[in-house]
């Protein structure tokens, strides 16, 4: 295809963007909005007239930015004449419109036809040392060559020649010709035989090549390099290898991007927009949602890999126009092709991750901010945000694969989802606990993860932290009620897309798109809100069922009520929970209401917070005997020789699950491996770093020891010893007759794996399976497992570790006559900031009922300080259910300090003050 036809294609592709604006000269051509056009409604004659006018304007714009390429040009409005300097796209668009209206002269050769075969070819290259392209001054730009694919040498030669001759029309046309067409782009920068042949050609003096050789170089014969490129490509969808020579590709980009940005950026943007538009159309129309033949899709895979390897483009137009179309086109690829891109990215493109992620974040953030102006439009309906999020998912999985991954075979817990184990550790084996059965069909596996055959929980350390994928502007703006509404339908549609083509389900899945099926982009605080909606809806459903049952004469019981005595907290709580397991396990789905015997007050959340805090303090006390405390790591662990029965651990799991279900944060100090095991994974050697750092470092030294004297240095056998909580030494053989098997250089890896498996899994299997059983009775029907990673579940259970009192001060509101400038309020915050960390937590507990920081930080609490009368000797009081502090207007700073210290130190119990 010649340059004229190529430019006409660009014009055709962008005609809809500017057709309506041709009637006015107030707006530059580059700012036309394609979404507001209605070309399809115009008569054919009027449409052709507008397209013709647009083409004339684009010729002027081409002259003002790139020039016609004729060194003898005398047109004062053409860059090639040397009478004007190249304009930026915005100024060129405005001036082009003006030149069109005054009917100025236009260079017809700016996009001339290809040289006829009867004409002698113009020399393309000199020697490899100079790698310059020479054009005949006698001819026009039409004599310039066109390529059917690119290599590093070709790009370098084009760039050098353009620099030496100070004209860049050849580079611009090459970019437009190659990067706008999938077929040509997919044949560029490949590591196959023809690439080597091309390099061999460029290393010779091409001025003496015969005509047919030159035609072969340009891809113009039937028996040329391009015909070899069309031969069948052997590859495997599951392979991480690719035919792209990424080293040559990056060097090529480097050669181009060293030029001034105005030379090539607009050409790249136009070419990529055309490429994306054609790709999207082909994937929707030609593939028709069927299971795609790899040979039909591999060219698109290669094209996207080449495009996304491009360095960051500084032109905002790229993020605003080209990138959204590329993401939209890529989202139509089948999951098998997306998985292939993921594998190739993970293997070859790690250094590009941050660049791609930054561009996607820029696009999503920009669209999120712009979307705020449209009151009736939800983020879930914004196509650009949806497609960019889907591309980010591919990068998210590639980031995990590029990091450190555990083998799924080594981490799968066989006891998870095992009915026999569930029955064994049930409180009552003869009773059918229908609410404890895992309803996995409700939450299908992510189709991309299924295609990759990985589980992100197995990722020990990603290439870049997972937290960098959070988009805070989107998380702060998103309406989670709308997102949750789409959630149930969306997750089923994603499952449907895994078994069929992506193209087939795209329209429907976009209509019900939910970010809860792409949780990597949401902050933990936003995901917690999604979980809160799910739990609350389930609670309201139980209330409705209770009302219906009461109509049949059954006594209404809309809440899960626990009545306990402070002096017998553990006994009363566990007894009541065990009784519920026997009588009505469905009550665990109801909202919790706690009542302390002998104390007045309605539980609106504050009493429940105190209940959980008190019961956790007792249960995890080492003196109670169910858990041990590691002084080195400051964490609790299951007591492998506990005298408590299995039902006690099941009930503890119930309590942890109820805390999550009722949105209550606990002071629980579990190592990360506990949350990993709750999600169905076994603990491995890497998990010892968090749970037992001293032992981890010792075993790591053993693994790093490379000399053949392991047996003499360590004198270790496969029999291990450890001290139980009662101070006795216990021995265990990791293998039969372990005391007779020495650890050597050959078997040290096996020793370490068996040692870690025993400590983290086998030694506590009885206790932990019972614990997990109780936990899952409450949480298995919620999307907890699919929204949160283990480290995020820890934040969900224990709260944020960032205790920043300034955040609480900034989010606090005032009532009853107080404001931030009131003297007593200034005294209060001065006092709060002067307290020790322990007393600050006491103050937080006194005001809110818990000393834990919620997910997202103290800014999520929204505390209220209200005036409680004039100066008096009364102590401050608090409504912990609503985070309200009632503060009298004390006359002096000293009196305020004295009353607050007494209040926070003697605050346990409802109505004690």
CSV table of C-alpha atoms in Angstrom, one decimal, residues 305-521:
chain,number,residue,atom,x,y,z
A,305,UNK,CA,3.4,-6.9,23.1
A,306,UNK,CA,5.3,-4.6,20.7
A,307,UNK,CA,3.0,-1.7,21.4
A,308,UNK,CA,3.0,-1.9,25.2
A,309,UNK,CA,6.8,-2.1,25.2
A,310,UNK,CA,6.9,1.4,23.9
A,311,UNK,CA,8.4,3.9,26.4
A,312,UNK,CA,6.2,6.3,28.2
A,313,UNK,CA,4.8,8.9,25.7
A,314,UNK,CA,4.8,12.3,27.2
A,315,UNK,CA,2.0,13.5,25.0
A,316,UNK,CA,-1.3,13.7,27.0
A,317,UNK,CA,-3.1,12.8,23.7
A,318,UNK,CA,-1.7,9.3,23.9
A,319,UNK,CA,-3.2,8.6,27.3
A,320,UNK,CA,-6.4,10.4,26.4
A,321,UNK,CA,-7.0,8.9,22.9
A,322,UNK,CA,-4.7,6.1,21.8
A,323,UNK,CA,-4.3,4.2,25.1
A,324,UNK,CA,-8.1,3.8,25.7
A,325,UNK,CA,-8.6,2.4,22.2
A,326,UNK,CA,-5.7,0.0,22.7
A,327,UNK,CA,-7.0,-1.3,26.0
A,328,UNK,CA,-10.5,-1.7,24.5
A,329,UNK,CA,-9.1,-3.7,21.6
A,330,UNK,CA,-6.9,-5.9,23.9
A,331,UNK,CA,-9.8,-6.6,26.2
A,332,UNK,CA,-11.5,-8.5,23.3
A,333,UNK,CA,-8.8,-11.1,23.1
A,334,UNK,CA,-9.8,-14.5,24.3
A,335,UNK,CA,-8.4,-15.5,27.8
A,336,UNK,CA,-5.9,-17.9,26.2
A,337,UNK,CA,-4.3,-15.0,24.3
A,338,UNK,CA,-4.4,-12.8,27.4
A,339,UNK,CA,-2.7,-15.6,29.4
A,340,UNK,CA,0.0,-15.8,26.7
A,341,UNK,CA,0.6,-12.0,27.0
A,342,UNK,CA,0.8,-12.4,30.7
A,343,UNK,CA,3.4,-15.1,30.5
A,344,UNK,CA,5.5,-13.2,28.0
A,345,UNK,CA,5.3,-10.1,30.1
A,346,UNK,CA,6.4,-12.0,33.2
A,347,UNK,CA,9.4,-13.6,31.4
A,348,UNK,CA,10.7,-10.8,29.2
A,349,UNK,CA,9.2,-7.4,30.1
A,350,UNK,CA,9.6,-6.9,33.9
A,351,UNK,CA,11.4,-3.6,33.4
A,352,UNK,CA,8.3,-2.3,31.6
A,353,UNK,CA,5.8,-3.1,34.4
A,354,UNK,CA,6.0,0.3,36.1
A,355,UNK,CA,5.7,2.2,32.8
A,356,UNK,CA,2.6,0.2,31.7
A,357,UNK,CA,1.1,0.5,35.2
A,358,UNK,CA,1.7,4.2,35.4
A,359,UNK,CA,0.0,4.8,32.1
A,360,UNK,CA,-3.0,2.7,33.0
A,361,UNK,CA,-3.3,4.5,36.3
A,362,UNK,CA,-3.2,7.9,34.5
A,363,UNK,CA,-5.9,6.8,32.2
A,364,UNK,CA,-8.2,5.4,35.0
A,365,UNK,CA,-7.6,8.4,37.2
A,366,UNK,CA,-8.3,10.9,34.4
A,367,UNK,CA,-11.5,9.1,33.4
A,368,UNK,CA,-12.5,8.9,37.1
A,369,UNK,CA,-12.1,12.6,37.6
A,370,UNK,CA,-13.9,13.4,34.3
A,371,UNK,CA,-16.7,11.0,35.2
A,372,UNK,CA,-17.5,13.0,38.3
A,373,UNK,CA,-19.1,15.7,36.1
A,374,UNK,CA,-21.7,13.2,34.8
A,375,UNK,CA,-24.0,12.7,37.8
A,376,UNK,CA,-26.0,9.9,36.3
A,377,UNK,CA,-23.1,7.9,35.0
A,378,UNK,CA,-21.4,5.3,37.1
A,379,UNK,CA,-17.8,4.3,36.9
A,380,UNK,CA,-18.9,0.7,36.1
A,381,UNK,CA,-20.4,2.1,32.8
A,382,UNK,CA,-17.3,3.9,31.7
A,383,UNK,CA,-15.8,1.8,28.9
A,384,UNK,CA,-12.4,3.3,29.1
A,385,UNK,CA,-12.1,2.5,32.8
A,386,UNK,CA,-13.4,-1.0,32.3
A,387,UNK,CA,-11.0,-1.9,29.5
A,388,UNK,CA,-8.0,-0.3,31.3
A,389,UNK,CA,-8.8,-2.3,34.4
A,390,UNK,CA,-9.0,-5.5,32.4
A,391,UNK,CA,-5.5,-4.8,30.9
A,392,UNK,CA,-4.3,-4.1,34.4
A,393,UNK,CA,-5.5,-7.5,35.5
A,394,UNK,CA,-3.2,-9.1,32.9
A,395,UNK,CA,-0.3,-7.0,34.2
A,396,UNK,CA,-1.3,-7.9,37.8
A,397,UNK,CA,-0.9,-11.6,37.1
A,398,UNK,CA,2.3,-11.1,35.1
A,399,UNK,CA,3.7,-9.2,38.1
A,400,UNK,CA,2.9,-12.2,40.4
A,401,UNK,CA,4.5,-14.7,37.9
A,402,UNK,CA,7.6,-12.5,37.6
A,403,UNK,CA,8.1,-12.5,41.3
A,404,UNK,CA,8.6,-15.5,43.6
A,405,UNK,CA,5.9,-18.1,43.5
A,406,UNK,CA,5.3,-21.3,45.5
A,407,UNK,CA,4.5,-24.5,43.6
A,408,UNK,CA,0.7,-25.1,43.9
A,409,UNK,CA,1.5,-28.8,44.5
A,410,UNK,CA,3.4,-27.9,47.6
A,411,UNK,CA,0.9,-25.4,49.1
A,412,UNK,CA,-2.5,-27.1,48.5
A,413,UNK,CA,-4.1,-28.2,51.7
A,414,UNK,CA,-5.8,-31.5,51.2
A,415,UNK,CA,-8.0,-31.0,54.2
A,416,UNK,CA,-9.6,-27.9,52.8
A,417,UNK,CA,-13.1,-28.6,51.3
A,418,UNK,CA,-12.8,-32.2,52.5
A,419,UNK,CA,-16.2,-33.4,53.8
A,420,UNK,CA,-14.6,-36.1,55.9
A,421,UNK,CA,-12.5,-33.6,57.7
A,422,UNK,CA,-15.4,-31.2,58.1
A,423,UNK,CA,-17.4,-34.0,59.7
A,424,UNK,CA,-14.6,-35.1,61.9
A,425,UNK,CA,-14.1,-31.6,63.4
A,426,UNK,CA,-17.8,-30.7,63.7
A,427,UNK,CA,-19.2,-30.0,67.1
A,428,UNK,CA,-21.8,-32.6,66.4
A,429,UNK,CA,-20.9,-35.2,63.7
A,430,UNK,CA,-24.4,-36.6,63.5
A,431,UNK,CA,-26.0,-33.3,62.6
A,432,UNK,CA,-26.1,-31.8,59.1
A,433,UNK,CA,-24.6,-28.3,59.2
A,434,UNK,CA,-25.8,-27.0,55.9
A,435,UNK,CA,-24.4,-23.6,56.6
A,436,UNK,CA,-20.9,-24.9,57.1
A,437,UNK,CA,-20.8,-26.5,53.6
A,438,UNK,CA,-18.7,-24.4,51.2
A,439,UNK,CA,-20.8,-23.0,48.4
A,440,UNK,CA,-17.9,-22.6,45.9
A,441,UNK,CA,-20.2,-22.5,42.9
A,442,UNK,CA,-21.3,-19.0,44.1
A,443,UNK,CA,-17.8,-17.6,43.6
A,444,UNK,CA,-16.2,-19.0,40.4
A,445,UNK,CA,-12.5,-18.9,39.9
A,446,UNK,CA,-11.2,-16.0,37.9
A,447,UNK,CA,-11.0,-17.2,34.3
A,448,UNK,CA,-7.6,-15.7,33.7
A,449,UNK,CA,-6.2,-17.4,36.8
A,450,UNK,CA,-7.7,-20.6,35.6
A,451,UNK,CA,-6.1,-20.2,32.2
A,452,UNK,CA,-2.7,-19.5,33.8
A,453,UNK,CA,-3.3,-22.4,36.3
A,454,UNK,CA,-2.0,-20.3,39.2
A,455,UNK,CA,-3.3,-19.1,42.6
A,456,UNK,CA,-2.2,-15.6,43.6
A,457,UNK,CA,-2.0,-16.8,47.3
A,458,UNK,CA,1.0,-18.8,46.2
A,459,UNK,CA,2.9,-15.6,45.4
A,460,UNK,CA,5.5,-15.1,48.0
A,461,UNK,CA,6.9,-11.8,46.7
A,462,UNK,CA,5.6,-10.0,43.5
A,463,UNK,CA,8.0,-8.2,41.2
A,464,UNK,CA,6.5,-4.9,42.4
A,465,UNK,CA,4.3,-4.6,45.5
A,466,UNK,CA,0.6,-5.5,45.0
A,467,UNK,CA,-0.3,-2.3,46.8
A,468,UNK,CA,1.0,-0.3,43.8
A,469,UNK,CA,-2.0,-1.6,41.8
A,470,UNK,CA,-4.5,0.2,44.1
A,471,UNK,CA,-6.1,3.2,42.4
A,472,UNK,CA,-7.1,5.5,45.3
A,473,UNK,CA,-9.0,8.1,43.2
A,474,UNK,CA,-11.2,5.3,41.8
A,475,UNK,CA,-11.5,3.6,45.2
A,476,UNK,CA,-12.6,6.9,46.8
A,477,UNK,CA,-15.1,7.7,44.0
A,478,UNK,CA,-16.7,4.3,43.3
A,479,UNK,CA,-20.3,3.7,44.5
A,480,UNK,CA,-20.0,0.3,46.1
A,481,UNK,CA,-23.8,-0.2,46.2
A,482,UNK,CA,-23.9,0.0,42.4
A,483,UNK,CA,-20.8,-2.2,42.2
A,484,UNK,CA,-22.3,-4.8,44.6
A,485,UNK,CA,-25.5,-4.8,42.5
A,486,UNK,CA,-23.4,-5.9,39.5
A,487,UNK,CA,-21.3,-8.3,41.5
A,488,UNK,CA,-23.4,-11.5,41.5
A,489,UNK,CA,-24.2,-11.3,37.8
A,490,UNK,CA,-20.7,-10.2,36.9
A,491,UNK,CA,-18.9,-13.2,38.5
A,492,UNK,CA,-21.1,-15.6,36.6
A,493,UNK,CA,-20.5,-13.8,33.4
A,494,UNK,CA,-16.7,-14.0,34.0
A,495,UNK,CA,-17.1,-17.7,34.4
A,496,UNK,CA,-19.0,-17.9,31.1
A,497,UNK,CA,-16.2,-16.0,29.5
A,498,UNK,CA,-13.6,-18.6,30.6
A,499,UNK,CA,-15.3,-21.4,28.7
A,500,UNK,CA,-16.0,-19.4,25.6
A,501,UNK,CA,-14.4,-16.5,23.7
A,502,UNK,CA,-13.9,-13.2,25.3
A,503,UNK,CA,-15.5,-11.5,22.3
A,504,UNK,CA,-18.7,-13.4,22.8
A,505,UNK,CA,-19.4,-12.2,26.3
A,506,UNK,CA,-17.9,-8.7,26.2
A,507,UNK,CA,-21.1,-6.7,25.7
A,508,UNK,CA,-23.0,-8.4,28.5
A,509,UNK,CA,-20.1,-8.4,30.9
A,510,UNK,CA,-19.4,-4.7,30.4
A,511,UNK,CA,-23.0,-4.0,31.1
A,512,UNK,CA,-22.7,-5.7,34.5
A,513,UNK,CA,-19.1,-4.9,35.2
A,514,UNK,CA,-18.0,-5.0,38.8
A,515,UNK,CA,-14.7,-4.0,40.4
A,516,UNK,CA,-15.3,-6.6,43.0
A,517,UNK,CA,-14.3,-9.1,40.4
A,518,UNK,CA,-11.1,-7.1,39.9
A,519,UNK,CA,-10.3,-6.4,43.5
A,520,UNK,CA,-6.6,-5.7,42.9
A,521,UNK,CA,-7.4,-2.1,41.9
